[in-house]
Amino acid sequence: MKLTMNDIAKATGVSQPTISRILNGSPNVKAEKKIKVLEYIEKVGYRPNLIAKSLKNNSSYLIGLCISDLSNPYFIEIFENLEKVARKNNYSLIVHNSKKNPILEWENIMDFVDRQVDGIVLVPCSNFNLDKVVNTKIPLVILTQIKKGIDSVGVSHISGGIQAAKHLINLGHRNIGYIGGDIEADDKFIGFNMELEKNGIEFNMNNYLCISDYLYTIKERDKVIHDFFEKNIKGKLPSAFFVGNDVIAYETIKILEDFDLKVPEDISIVGFDDTLIAGVLKITSIKQPIEDLTNIAFEILMKKIKTEILVEEVEHIELDPILLKRKTTKKIEIFY
Amino acid sequence: MKLTMNDIAKATGVSQPTISRILNGSPNVKAEKKIKVLEYIEKVGYRPNLIAKSLKNNSSYLIGLCISDLSNPYFIEIFENLEKVARKNNYSLIVHNSKKNPILEWENIMDFVDRQVDGIVLVPCSNFNLDKVVNTKIPLVILTQIKKGIDSVGVSHISGGIQAAKHLINLGHRNIGYIGGDIEADDKFIGFNMELEKNGIEFNMNNYLCISDYLYTIKERDKVIHDFFEKNIKGKLPSAFFVGNDVIAYETIKILEDFDLKVPEDISIVGFDDTLIAGVLKITSIKQPIEDLTNIAFEILMKKIKTEILVEEVEHIELDPILLKRKTTKKIEIFY
DNA sequence: ATGAAAGCGCTAACAA
DNA sequence: TTGTTAGCGCTTTCAT
C-alpha cells in the first residue's frame, strides 16, 4: 500500500506531527532526527498526499483554466506559458475546453468550484456566465479580454488596429479593406478606422467582410471569403487588407491565389495574433505579448489568493501589441 | 464561509451522513426528507467538497495528462478529445507540458503522484522515465507510441509508410525521397521502403534528409531543408517526397518555392499526422484517427482503474492510419 | 524539541 | 430509515 506519514513515523520512531514539521521545514526539529527521517523518506520514496494536505490547508494549489477555443494556437501558447509560471509557483492546472459554449463553460466552472481550485483563469469568458463566476468568490482573472468590473488582462485591440493602419498607410496604401468581426463592436476595426480618418481616408464599406465567429468550419469560411472576392473582383479591389486573425489571413491569401492575385505583389495583408502559423507562413501580423499577458494574469491571481481580505480594486491591464513586419506587406506606388 | 454537509444537516434538522446518503443517491432515505434537503441545497447552492470526497474515497477523479510538445497540433487534438471523454466520465485533467525534457517530464509525473491522480496518460513518454512511471503503480497509458510492456495506443507507422508509398507509386512516381526521422528506427520509413521494394524500387539514400527532433526551431529546420535541396537540386531530384510530419511538409513546400519548384506540379508531397495545418494547407497526408485513439486509451485507463486486481496483461493497440488525398500529390507521366 | 489530540469535509460500518 | 462513531492523511494547537 501507499505510505503515509504515520508509516514513516512508526518506522523511524518519531511522532507523526514531527514528520510533518520536518517536511514543512519547521525550525524546531533536532538536526539529528531530521537527517534520519529525511534519509528514510528518501530511501522508501515517500511522498506526502497532496489531497490530505489540501483538505487540511483549505487550499488545493490548483488553478482552473478554461479555454474557449483550442483550435486557436494563440490560446495554446497562453496555456503553455501559464502552465510554466504556475508550476514554478507549485500550482498545477486543471484545463477545460468550453468551445465557446456557455453551458459547457458553466459546467467547467462548477468543476473548478467542486475541486476547490485556488484561482480561475478564463480565456476568455462568455458574458452569460460572468456574474455567476464572480459570485463564486474564487479569485478570477479574465485573459485576452477586458471585462467591466473583473480583473482582466488583455491587449489593446484599438492600438493593434492603429498600428496595422499606420503600417499600411506608410507603405502607400490608401484603399484598404477589413476582414474580421462586427465593425460596430470590434476594437481592431475602430482603431484601424481612427487611423484611416486621421489620414483623411474614408473606409469603403464594400471592402468589409464580416467573418463571424459562428462561421466555424474552414469550409464555411472559405466559401464566404471566396464569394466576397468573386463579387468584388470586378470593382476596384483594395491594395491591402487588415485581417482580424492569422488563420483567416492565411485562408484569404490562399483564396486570392485562386483569383491569380499574389500576396504581397498584388495585395498586402496584415494579420492579427501572431500565432505560430504567422511565423511559419511569414505573415505580417500584430503580435500579442503572450508571455507578459500570462505572467501578469498569474501575478494578479496570486495577489488575490494570498490576500486574505478581498481587495475591491479591479485591475484592468491592457498591453500594447507589436507589429511584426514580414512578407505579406509591400510598398506600392501611388497612381494619382 | 463555504457551506459543508454539516451546515446543511443542521439547517434541515437531519444528520450529516443522511445528507451524504441523499447526495449519493442511497435508496434508504425517506422521500420527504430527500425532497426537503435537496430543495434546501438547491436554494443555498451547496456543492460537495471534492477534495474531502477524494481523501475519503481514495480516488481523486483526476487524470494526469503529460504532453511532450504543445506546438504539435496533433497533440492538442488528443488533449481536446481526452478532455471530452474524461468529462463525460466525471474525470478532469491535470495537464502538464514536458517539452520533451525528461527531467521536466519526471517532475510532472511526480506532481501526478502527489496529487493522487487515478490515471496517467503520456503523449508520449521519453524512454528515460518509462520504468519509473510503471513503478508508481498508477494506471498508465502511453498515447501515440507503442512501448514494450506498457499499455499503449498508437498508430501503425509501418502501415502509414506503406500507404504513402502505394499512393505515390500509383501516381506513377518511381524516384521518391524521404524527409523524416532516423531511417533505422523510423517505422514510417520502414513501411515506406517495404512497399518500394515490393514494387522493385530501390530507395536512393541521396534522397533522404534526416530531420531529428532535436532540430527544434523553425529557423534551424528551414536551413537544413534549404541546404538539402541546394545540394541536390543539380542532381536528379525525386518527383515526390514522403515527409514525416505536416509541419515539416509545409516547410518543405515553402522552401521548394525558393527553388522555383511547385507542388504538386513539379514535386508531389505526402505529409503525416493530418493535423489542422494539413487541412488548411490542403496537404495530402496520413491521418491518425485521433478520436478513436483517445477513446481507446481512456477505456483502457478506466478498465485499469476500475479493476481492483492489477491485470498483468498488457494492451498494445495499433490503429491503421488513413491516407487523405488532397492537393499536394499529382499523377506524373513516366519517361522511359 | 516533541508528542497527544483535535479536526479539515466527507463516507461507511455499525447500531438502533 | 436514520444517527452515532470512526477514520481517510494531513496540519495545528496545546502541553510537556
XYZ file of C-alpha atoms (C1' of nucleotides) in Angstrom:
704
model
C 0.000 0.000 0.000
C 0.824 3.645 -0.194
C 2.983 5.045 2.554
C 1.662 7.711 4.901
C 3.286 9.959 7.455
C 2.184 7.513 10.086
C 4.167 4.729 8.464
C 7.236 6.915 8.359
C 6.674 7.907 11.982
C 6.442 4.344 13.179
C 9.410 3.203 11.149
C 11.656 5.976 12.416
C 10.375 6.020 15.983
C 9.238 9.630 15.780
C 5.776 11.072 16.187
C 3.756 11.774 13.089
C 3.473 15.530 13.595
C 7.240 15.689 13.745
C 7.402 14.158 10.305
C 5.095 16.913 9.155
C 7.323 19.500 10.796
C 10.394 18.126 9.080
C 8.748 18.058 5.689
C 7.496 21.584 6.084
C 10.845 22.906 7.207
C 9.914 23.792 10.734
C 12.995 25.123 12.551
C 12.182 23.338 15.788
C 13.404 19.874 14.986
C 16.661 18.343 16.167
C 19.024 18.113 13.240
C 19.842 14.521 14.009
C 16.221 13.404 13.789
C 15.679 15.443 10.701
C 18.515 13.770 8.857
C 17.458 10.323 9.912
C 13.865 10.856 8.842
C 14.747 12.519 5.553
C 17.103 9.696 4.730
C 14.413 7.150 5.413
C 11.885 9.073 3.347
C 14.351 9.257 0.505
C 15.062 5.556 0.796
C 11.453 4.396 0.704
C 10.347 7.143 -1.682
C 7.582 8.500 0.493
C 5.584 11.378 -0.971
C 3.086 13.437 1.018
C -0.524 13.163 -0.024
C -1.478 16.496 -1.528
C -5.173 15.728 -1.238
C -4.971 15.410 2.523
C -2.817 18.497 2.661
C -5.356 20.365 0.561
C -8.209 19.393 2.802
C -6.420 20.464 5.918
C -4.959 23.648 4.474
C -8.083 24.642 2.642
C -6.012 25.199 -0.457
C -5.717 22.894 -3.440
C -2.721 24.523 -5.164
C -4.809 24.113 -8.285
C -5.705 26.735 -10.868
C -8.676 26.158 -13.136
C -8.040 27.154 -16.719
C -10.946 27.284 -19.122
C -10.105 27.848 -22.758
C -12.849 28.811 -25.159
C -11.228 27.611 -28.359
C -8.423 25.103 -28.549
C -8.057 25.465 -32.282
C -6.737 28.945 -31.663
C -2.974 28.462 -31.366
C -2.771 31.748 -29.545
C -4.731 30.249 -26.665
C -2.475 27.224 -26.642
C 0.504 29.479 -26.165
C -1.302 31.087 -23.274
C -1.839 27.692 -21.752
C 1.809 26.844 -22.270
C 3.019 29.965 -20.511
C 0.503 29.734 -17.721
C 1.440 26.141 -17.017
C 5.058 27.193 -16.836
C 4.606 30.035 -14.388
C 2.092 28.035 -12.351
C 4.475 25.125 -11.979
C 7.222 27.484 -10.912
C 4.903 28.512 -8.085
C 3.873 24.983 -7.156
C 0.494 25.220 -8.764
C -0.959 22.844 -11.300
C -3.604 23.466 -13.890
C -6.912 21.756 -14.405
C -7.688 22.546 -18.000
C -11.103 22.568 -19.587
C -12.346 23.400 -23.035
C -15.584 25.337 -23.367
C -15.802 25.510 -27.163
C -17.409 28.941 -26.731
C -20.426 27.125 -25.361
C -21.769 28.926 -22.269
C -23.395 25.782 -20.888
C -20.187 23.813 -21.172
C -18.319 26.776 -19.795
C -20.503 26.843 -16.731
C -20.056 23.132 -16.168
C -16.318 23.660 -16.305
C -16.505 26.448 -13.773
C -18.616 24.288 -11.481
C -15.956 21.628 -11.722
C -13.425 24.229 -10.612
C -15.662 25.111 -7.680
C -16.152 21.478 -6.688
C -12.451 20.843 -6.832
C -11.698 23.840 -4.647
C -9.311 25.437 -7.087
C -7.467 28.397 -5.620
C -7.992 30.508 -8.698
C -9.649 30.592 -12.090
C -8.368 31.864 -15.415
C -10.836 32.214 -18.257
C -9.572 32.630 -21.809
C -11.832 34.461 -22.273
C -15.327 34.260 -20.796
C -18.761 34.434 -22.336
C -20.878 37.229 -20.947
C -23.544 34.763 -19.888
C -21.541 33.388 -17.005
C -19.607 36.470 -15.998
C -21.706 37.470 -13.000
C -22.104 33.924 -11.805
C -18.375 33.283 -11.839
C -17.707 36.412 -9.850
C -20.285 35.188 -7.386
C -18.277 32.069 -6.622
C -15.838 34.409 -4.836
C -12.929 32.404 -6.225
C -10.023 34.603 -7.320
C -10.557 35.162 -11.008
C -8.778 36.676 -13.964
C -10.084 37.023 -17.485
C -7.422 36.699 -20.126
C -7.407 38.254 -23.612
C -10.472 40.353 -22.972
C -11.187 43.266 -20.685
C -14.433 42.787 -18.787
C -16.077 45.505 -16.728
C -15.719 45.083 -13.005
C -13.500 41.993 -13.280
C -9.748 41.700 -13.181
C -8.737 41.262 -16.774
C -5.574 41.232 -18.782
C -5.696 41.783 -22.485
C -4.250 43.549 -25.388
C -5.388 46.870 -26.767
C -7.108 45.967 -29.987
C -7.506 49.644 -30.704
C -3.757 50.051 -30.604
C -3.423 46.987 -32.817
C -5.809 48.455 -35.349
C -3.970 51.750 -35.323
C -0.642 50.047 -35.906
C -1.988 47.976 -38.772
C -3.401 51.071 -40.449
C -0.254 53.121 -39.851
C 1.932 50.419 -41.358
C -0.185 50.066 -44.473
C -0.566 53.797 -44.948
C 3.180 54.206 -44.608
C 3.590 51.674 -47.383
C 1.469 53.872 -49.607
C -1.836 52.068 -49.383
C -4.918 54.222 -49.472
C -7.662 51.785 -50.320
C -7.599 49.254 -47.510
C -10.165 46.581 -46.743
C -11.078 44.899 -43.500
C -11.895 41.256 -42.852
C -12.957 40.497 -39.312
C -15.639 40.763 -36.687
C -18.620 43.038 -36.408
C -17.473 46.537 -37.255
C -19.526 48.210 -34.540
C -18.067 46.163 -31.723
C -14.619 45.311 -32.972
C -11.923 47.469 -31.429
C -9.464 46.305 -34.039
C -11.563 47.981 -36.679
C -12.255 51.010 -34.549
C -8.553 51.719 -34.064
C -7.891 50.928 -37.691
C -10.578 53.321 -38.852
C -9.442 56.041 -36.434
C -6.031 55.993 -38.028
C -7.546 55.992 -41.507
C -9.629 59.051 -40.694
C -6.653 60.783 -39.160
C -5.033 60.426 -42.568
C -8.072 61.664 -44.408
C -9.009 58.258 -45.745
C -12.620 57.189 -45.707
C -13.268 53.487 -45.240
C -15.291 51.961 -48.041
C -17.872 49.581 -46.677
C -17.740 47.491 -49.833
C -14.320 46.391 -48.717
C -15.552 44.977 -45.460
C -16.141 41.280 -44.985
C -17.704 40.209 -41.727
C -16.413 36.820 -40.600
C -18.382 35.999 -37.543
C -17.054 33.551 -35.008
C -20.071 31.430 -35.673
C -18.771 30.554 -39.103
C -16.858 27.795 -37.557
C -15.590 25.342 -40.113
C -12.792 26.078 -42.502
C -15.011 25.133 -45.419
C -17.728 27.587 -44.486
C -15.220 30.368 -44.062
C -13.529 29.524 -47.340
C -16.798 29.860 -49.153
C -17.648 33.205 -47.600
C -14.226 34.617 -48.396
C -14.322 33.239 -51.911
C -17.743 34.760 -52.587
C -16.580 38.081 -51.223
C -13.698 38.327 -53.665
C -15.726 36.939 -56.534
C -18.222 39.734 -56.008
C -15.590 42.428 -55.595
C -13.033 41.307 -58.128
C -14.666 43.273 -60.929
C -14.726 46.501 -58.951
C -11.724 48.299 -57.605
C -10.219 45.834 -55.157
C -8.258 47.389 -52.290
C -4.485 47.157 -52.473
C -4.359 45.895 -48.895
C -6.402 44.150 -46.245
C -6.268 44.140 -42.498
C -7.472 40.743 -41.328
C -8.715 40.022 -37.798
C -6.672 36.896 -37.204
C -3.849 34.912 -38.715
C -5.771 31.838 -39.659
C -8.275 33.819 -41.657
C -5.407 35.875 -43.047
C -3.857 32.705 -44.370
C -7.120 31.499 -45.811
C -7.525 34.828 -47.517
C -4.076 34.643 -49.079
C -4.820 31.153 -50.339
C -8.126 32.191 -51.854
C -6.597 35.234 -53.522
C -4.350 32.802 -55.363
C -7.452 31.289 -56.908
C -8.061 34.687 -58.457
C -4.437 34.923 -59.605
C -3.781 37.612 -57.047
C -0.433 37.347 -55.284
C 0.450 38.489 -51.802
C 2.197 40.867 -51.347
C 2.810 41.729 -55.026
C -0.839 42.480 -55.805
C -2.353 42.766 -52.361
C -0.831 43.352 -48.950
C -2.148 41.530 -45.880
C -1.750 42.286 -42.184
C -2.871 39.588 -39.797
C -3.544 39.604 -36.081
C -2.367 37.499 -33.109
C 0.990 36.415 -34.459
C 0.442 32.819 -33.633
C 2.925 30.201 -34.785
C 1.148 29.992 -38.102
C 2.020 33.593 -38.888
C 5.657 32.852 -38.163
C 5.713 29.805 -40.365
C 3.816 31.478 -43.152
C 5.738 34.748 -42.827
C 2.588 36.779 -42.419
C 2.972 40.367 -41.283
C 0.980 40.335 -38.090
C 0.158 42.101 -34.848
C 1.829 40.206 -32.053
C 0.221 39.831 -28.663
C 2.822 39.719 -25.916
C 1.637 36.374 -24.633
C 4.297 35.813 -22.025
C 3.702 39.204 -20.404
C -0.021 38.652 -20.589
C 0.038 35.350 -18.758
C 2.652 36.401 -16.244
C 0.643 39.433 -15.266
C -2.540 37.393 -15.080
C -0.877 34.888 -12.810
C 0.565 37.641 -10.652
C -2.838 39.191 -10.162
C -4.276 35.817 -9.311
C -1.559 35.147 -6.749
C -2.103 38.539 -5.183
C -5.778 37.778 -4.828
C -5.149 34.303 -3.465
C -2.571 35.433 -0.959
C -4.522 38.437 0.286
C -6.928 37.313 2.936
C -9.076 40.401 2.686
C -10.745 40.650 -0.684
C -9.389 43.668 -2.482
C -12.203 45.531 -4.116
C -9.953 47.324 -6.547
C -10.287 45.842 -10.029
C -7.255 45.555 -12.266
C -7.596 46.189 -15.963
C -4.303 45.664 -17.694
C -4.191 46.444 -21.363
C -0.895 45.829 -23.104
C 0.076 47.257 -26.455
C 0.560 44.693 -29.193
C 3.531 44.881 -31.535
C 3.546 44.941 -35.317
C 5.847 42.361 -36.871
C 6.763 43.178 -40.437
C 7.159 40.051 -42.513
C 6.469 39.045 -46.080
C 2.831 39.824 -46.759
C 3.014 43.595 -46.941
C 4.734 45.651 -49.616
C 5.228 49.265 -50.576
C 3.111 50.366 -53.510
C 3.412 53.219 -55.931
C 0.530 55.582 -55.779
C -1.091 56.364 -59.075
C -2.917 59.606 -58.927
C -17.801 30.897 4.604
C -18.210 27.873 2.421
C -21.076 25.562 3.257
C -20.430 21.991 4.349
C -22.647 18.977 4.763
C -22.741 19.756 8.436
C -24.268 23.156 7.761
C -26.905 21.569 5.577
C -27.567 18.944 8.216
C -28.085 21.479 10.963
C -30.245 23.719 8.828
C -32.531 20.901 7.747
C -32.579 19.048 11.050
C -31.154 15.878 9.581
C -27.935 14.090 10.422
C -24.913 14.779 8.298
C -24.490 11.225 6.972
C -28.059 11.361 5.740
C -27.138 14.360 3.634
C -24.353 12.268 2.203
C -26.790 9.449 1.520
C -29.174 11.757 -0.284
C -26.443 13.263 -2.410
C -25.086 9.861 -3.319
C -28.491 8.505 -4.213
C -28.799 5.967 -1.450
C -32.201 4.242 -1.723
C -32.752 4.176 2.015
C -33.897 7.730 2.591
C -37.467 8.829 3.136
C -38.661 10.664 0.062
C -39.995 13.515 2.115
C -36.658 14.216 3.735
C -34.880 13.847 0.449
C -37.021 16.472 -1.222
C -36.697 18.871 1.645
C -32.917 18.565 1.771
C -32.444 18.750 -1.980
C -34.590 21.842 -2.113
C -32.535 23.468 0.593
C -29.293 22.517 -1.120
C -30.588 23.943 -4.365
C -31.654 27.117 -2.612
C -28.372 27.808 -0.891
C -26.269 26.413 -3.743
C -24.326 23.946 -1.666
C -21.698 21.914 -3.524
C -19.910 18.935 -2.024
C -16.199 19.329 -1.467
C -14.487 17.027 -3.927
C -11.218 17.217 -2.029
C -12.755 15.725 1.089
C -14.531 13.161 -1.020
C -11.260 12.283 -2.713
C -9.468 11.810 0.554
C -12.131 9.559 1.925
C -12.675 7.588 -1.258
C -9.029 7.310 -2.086
C -9.836 8.469 -5.585
C -9.276 11.930 -6.995
C -11.304 11.613 -10.207
C -8.298 13.228 -11.806
C -6.295 12.071 -14.815
C -2.794 13.372 -15.312
C -2.018 14.239 -18.899
C 1.556 14.988 -19.871
C 2.116 16.278 -23.364
C 5.604 16.308 -24.783
C 5.129 19.021 -27.375
C 2.357 21.573 -27.324
C 3.374 23.059 -30.640
C 2.260 19.821 -32.263
C -1.388 20.463 -33.132
C -1.904 16.734 -33.286
C -1.263 16.516 -29.557
C -3.651 19.370 -28.917
C -6.381 17.436 -30.667
C -5.577 14.497 -28.442
C -5.959 16.710 -25.411
C -9.240 18.042 -26.748
C -10.693 14.579 -27.231
C -9.367 13.242 -23.980
C -10.827 16.148 -22.054
C -14.170 15.473 -23.680
C -14.349 11.774 -22.878
C -12.908 12.337 -19.403
C -15.532 14.934 -18.560
C -18.246 12.621 -19.782
C -16.996 10.170 -17.164
C -16.684 12.739 -14.396
C -12.958 12.981 -14.603
C -10.931 16.119 -15.009
C -7.485 16.558 -16.453
C -4.377 17.986 -14.888
C -2.317 18.924 -17.888
C 1.434 19.329 -17.961
C 3.893 20.116 -20.691
C 7.194 18.270 -20.727
C 8.777 19.875 -23.801
C 10.424 16.507 -24.482
C 12.579 17.192 -21.477
C 12.904 14.028 -19.345
C 13.634 15.980 -16.176
C 10.568 18.156 -16.617
C 8.614 15.076 -17.566
C 9.562 13.364 -14.361
C 8.618 16.402 -12.305
C 5.239 16.344 -13.994
C 4.761 12.705 -13.194
C 5.726 13.313 -9.580
C 3.082 16.009 -9.450
C 0.574 13.437 -10.682
C 1.696 11.070 -7.945
C 1.470 13.733 -5.256
C -1.993 14.709 -6.383
C -3.171 11.122 -6.298
C -4.402 11.088 -9.865
C -6.371 7.966 -10.719
C -4.597 7.511 -14.014
C -1.844 8.890 -16.208
C -1.736 9.463 -19.948
C 1.594 10.272 -21.532
C 1.722 11.697 -25.054
C 4.154 10.076 -25.500
C 6.868 9.250 -22.943
C 10.639 9.510 -23.069
C 12.359 6.192 -22.516
C 14.239 7.625 -19.551
C 11.218 7.651 -17.289
C 9.347 4.672 -18.616
C 10.329 2.167 -15.920
C 9.953 4.671 -13.142
C 6.436 5.612 -14.193
C 5.393 1.993 -14.291
C 6.815 1.662 -10.811
C 4.381 4.223 -9.439
C 1.697 1.562 -9.960
C -0.686 4.233 -11.167
C -2.825 3.086 -14.116
C -0.968 4.278 -17.168
C -1.428 4.508 -20.899
C 1.060 5.745 -23.448
C -0.510 7.528 -26.365
C 0.872 7.805 -29.927
C 3.679 5.367 -29.302
C 3.785 1.661 -28.576
C 6.096 0.869 -25.674
C 7.143 -2.631 -24.714
C 5.447 -3.981 -21.624
C 3.212 -0.933 -21.169
C -0.345 -0.362 -22.276
C -0.066 1.811 -25.343
C -2.305 3.079 -28.060
C -0.821 4.304 -31.268
C -0.961 4.234 -34.954
C 0.863 1.824 -37.197
C 3.562 3.920 -38.750
C 4.505 0.981 -40.890
C 1.034 0.952 -42.368
C 1.263 4.723 -42.834
C 4.526 4.358 -44.698
C 3.102 1.629 -46.889
C 0.087 3.739 -47.752
C 2.208 6.746 -48.607
C 4.409 4.673 -50.901
C 1.442 2.927 -52.520
C -0.258 6.226 -53.250
C 2.803 7.773 -54.822
C 3.654 4.665 -56.818
C 0.093 4.527 -58.099
C 0.518 8.089 -59.298
C 3.476 6.968 -61.334
C 6.323 8.107 -59.110
C 9.398 5.913 -59.075
C 12.040 8.179 -57.620
C 10.717 9.112 -54.192
C 12.581 10.843 -51.393
C 12.071 10.715 -47.654
C 12.303 13.520 -45.123
C 11.911 12.424 -41.534
C 13.432 10.694 -38.545
C 16.310 8.265 -38.326
C 15.872 5.709 -41.073
C 16.916 2.761 -38.930
C 14.340 3.395 -36.237
C 11.555 5.097 -38.111
C 8.663 2.747 -38.862
C 7.252 5.246 -41.298
C 10.307 4.788 -43.431
C 10.432 1.053 -42.905
C 6.876 0.588 -44.185
C 7.535 3.046 -46.964
C 10.645 1.205 -48.048
C 8.940 -2.193 -47.800
C 6.361 -1.061 -50.296
C 9.039 0.401 -52.541
C 10.935 -2.875 -52.580
C 7.759 -4.786 -53.225
C 7.477 -2.738 -56.403
C 11.078 -3.277 -57.353
C 12.153 0.236 -56.471
C 15.393 0.788 -54.639
C 15.490 3.749 -52.294
C 18.260 6.193 -53.079
C 19.936 7.373 -49.917
C 20.819 10.679 -51.535
C 17.153 11.494 -51.362
C 16.972 11.088 -47.636
C 17.006 14.056 -45.284
C 17.160 13.322 -41.594
C 15.267 15.903 -39.554
C 15.884 14.993 -35.988
C 13.502 16.107 -33.284
C 16.347 17.986 -31.733
C 16.321 20.485 -34.534
C 13.741 22.403 -32.692
C 13.303 25.863 -34.075
C 11.669 26.614 -37.362
C 14.728 28.547 -38.424
C 17.099 25.674 -37.844
C 14.863 23.314 -39.745
C 14.447 25.750 -42.587
C 18.164 25.971 -43.013
C 18.673 22.221 -43.039
C 15.924 21.705 -45.595
C 17.215 24.539 -47.722
C 20.732 23.163 -47.722
C 19.460 19.731 -48.628
C 17.721 20.961 -51.743
C 20.518 23.302 -52.657
C 22.885 20.342 -52.635
C 20.527 18.056 -54.537
C 18.980 20.490 -56.968
C 21.708 19.887 -59.536
C 21.304 16.121 -59.461
C 18.192 14.231 -60.343
C 15.681 15.412 -57.759
C 12.932 12.899 -56.916
C 9.488 13.580 -58.324
C 7.941 13.042 -54.904
C 8.717 13.137 -51.201
C 7.204 11.413 -48.238
C 7.598 13.737 -45.256
C 7.381 12.593 -41.644
C 5.012 15.282 -40.431
C 2.772 18.019 -41.742
C 4.645 20.962 -40.353
C 7.874 19.894 -41.976
C 5.897 19.034 -45.109
C 4.679 22.594 -45.243
C 8.132 23.989 -44.636
C 9.429 21.824 -47.446
C 6.794 23.078 -49.852
C 7.647 26.636 -48.948
C 11.357 26.089 -49.455
C 10.806 24.358 -52.783
C 9.206 27.580 -53.932
C 12.531 29.300 -53.338
C 13.961 26.969 -55.958
C 11.047 27.675 -58.307
C 9.723 24.178 -57.758
C 5.959 23.937 -57.440
C 3.934 21.395 -55.504
C 2.375 19.276 -56.892
C 3.232 20.317 -60.465
C 6.945 19.633 -60.119
C 7.111 17.613 -56.948
C 4.487 15.675 -55.028
C 4.433 15.706 -51.239
C 2.755 13.366 -48.765
C 2.679 14.522 -45.161
C 1.934 12.725 -41.942
C -0.423 13.313 -38.988
C -3.142 15.226 -40.799
C -3.232 17.961 -38.245
C -5.318 21.053 -38.835
C -2.467 22.604 -40.766
C -2.677 19.876 -43.404
C -6.374 20.566 -43.782
C -5.882 24.282 -44.127
C -2.950 23.898 -46.466
C -4.566 21.079 -48.453
C -1.635 18.771 -47.944
C -2.106 15.132 -48.856
C -1.443 13.469 -45.542
C -1.726 10.316 -43.470
C -4.466 10.875 -40.937
C -4.235 9.468 -37.451
C -7.671 8.554 -36.117
C -7.342 10.776 -33.077
C -10.790 10.294 -31.661
C -10.525 6.503 -31.738
C -7.053 6.714 -30.291
C -8.072 8.766 -27.277
C -11.285 6.900 -26.668
C -9.488 3.586 -26.593
C -6.777 4.995 -24.357
C -9.356 6.270 -21.926
C -11.216 2.989 -21.989
C -8.079 1.065 -21.114
C -7.356 3.507 -18.326
C -10.866 3.128 -16.915
C -10.601 -0.620 -17.050
C -7.362 -0.496 -15.099
C -8.767 1.971 -12.600
C -11.946 0.040 -12.026
C -10.303 -3.365 -11.746
C -9.116 -3.851 -8.216
C -6.743 -6.642 -9.113
C -3.966 -5.412 -11.328
C -4.308 -7.078 -14.686
C -0.929 -8.181 -15.899
C -1.993 -8.434 -19.495
C -0.596 -5.535 -21.498
C -2.662 -3.949 -24.246
C -0.984 -2.784 -27.405
C -3.485 -1.214 -29.703
C -2.224 -0.152 -33.080
C -4.708 1.512 -35.381
C -4.270 1.893 -39.094
C -3.967 5.460 -40.295
C -5.830 6.694 -43.337
C -4.447 8.399 -46.403
C -6.231 11.623 -47.288
C -5.694 12.668 -50.881
C -5.567 16.421 -51.196
C -3.704 18.910 -53.357
C -0.013 18.148 -52.944
C 0.220 14.938 -54.948
C -0.214 14.547 -58.676
C -0.014 11.853 -61.336
C 3.123 12.047 -63.424
C 3.980 10.685 -66.813
C 6.809 8.235 -66.764
C 9.582 8.935 -69.208
C 11.448 5.786 -70.014
C 12.133 19.942 20.774
C 8.328 16.767 20.558
C 4.074 14.083 21.447
C -1.029 13.900 22.199
C -5.266 15.344 20.475
C -8.375 17.627 17.514
C -10.272 18.458 13.122
C -10.495 19.714 7.751
C -15.393 17.512 4.971
C -16.510 13.746 3.591
C -18.031 8.098 3.515
C -19.018 3.734 5.562
C -19.669 0.329 9.224
C -22.481 -0.440 12.853
C -26.409 0.037 15.830
C -30.806 1.113 16.698
C -34.834 4.533 7.746
C -31.570 7.038 10.431
C -27.977 8.598 13.849
C -23.510 7.615 16.128
C -18.850 6.772 15.501
C -14.616 6.281 13.295
C -11.195 7.472 10.033
C -9.012 8.949 5.164
C -3.686 11.756 5.769
C -2.502 15.619 6.833
C -1.589 20.471 9.966
C -2.013 22.872 14.043
C -2.840 23.979 18.673
C -1.571 22.801 23.285
C 1.018 20.623 26.675
C 5.287 18.928 28.314
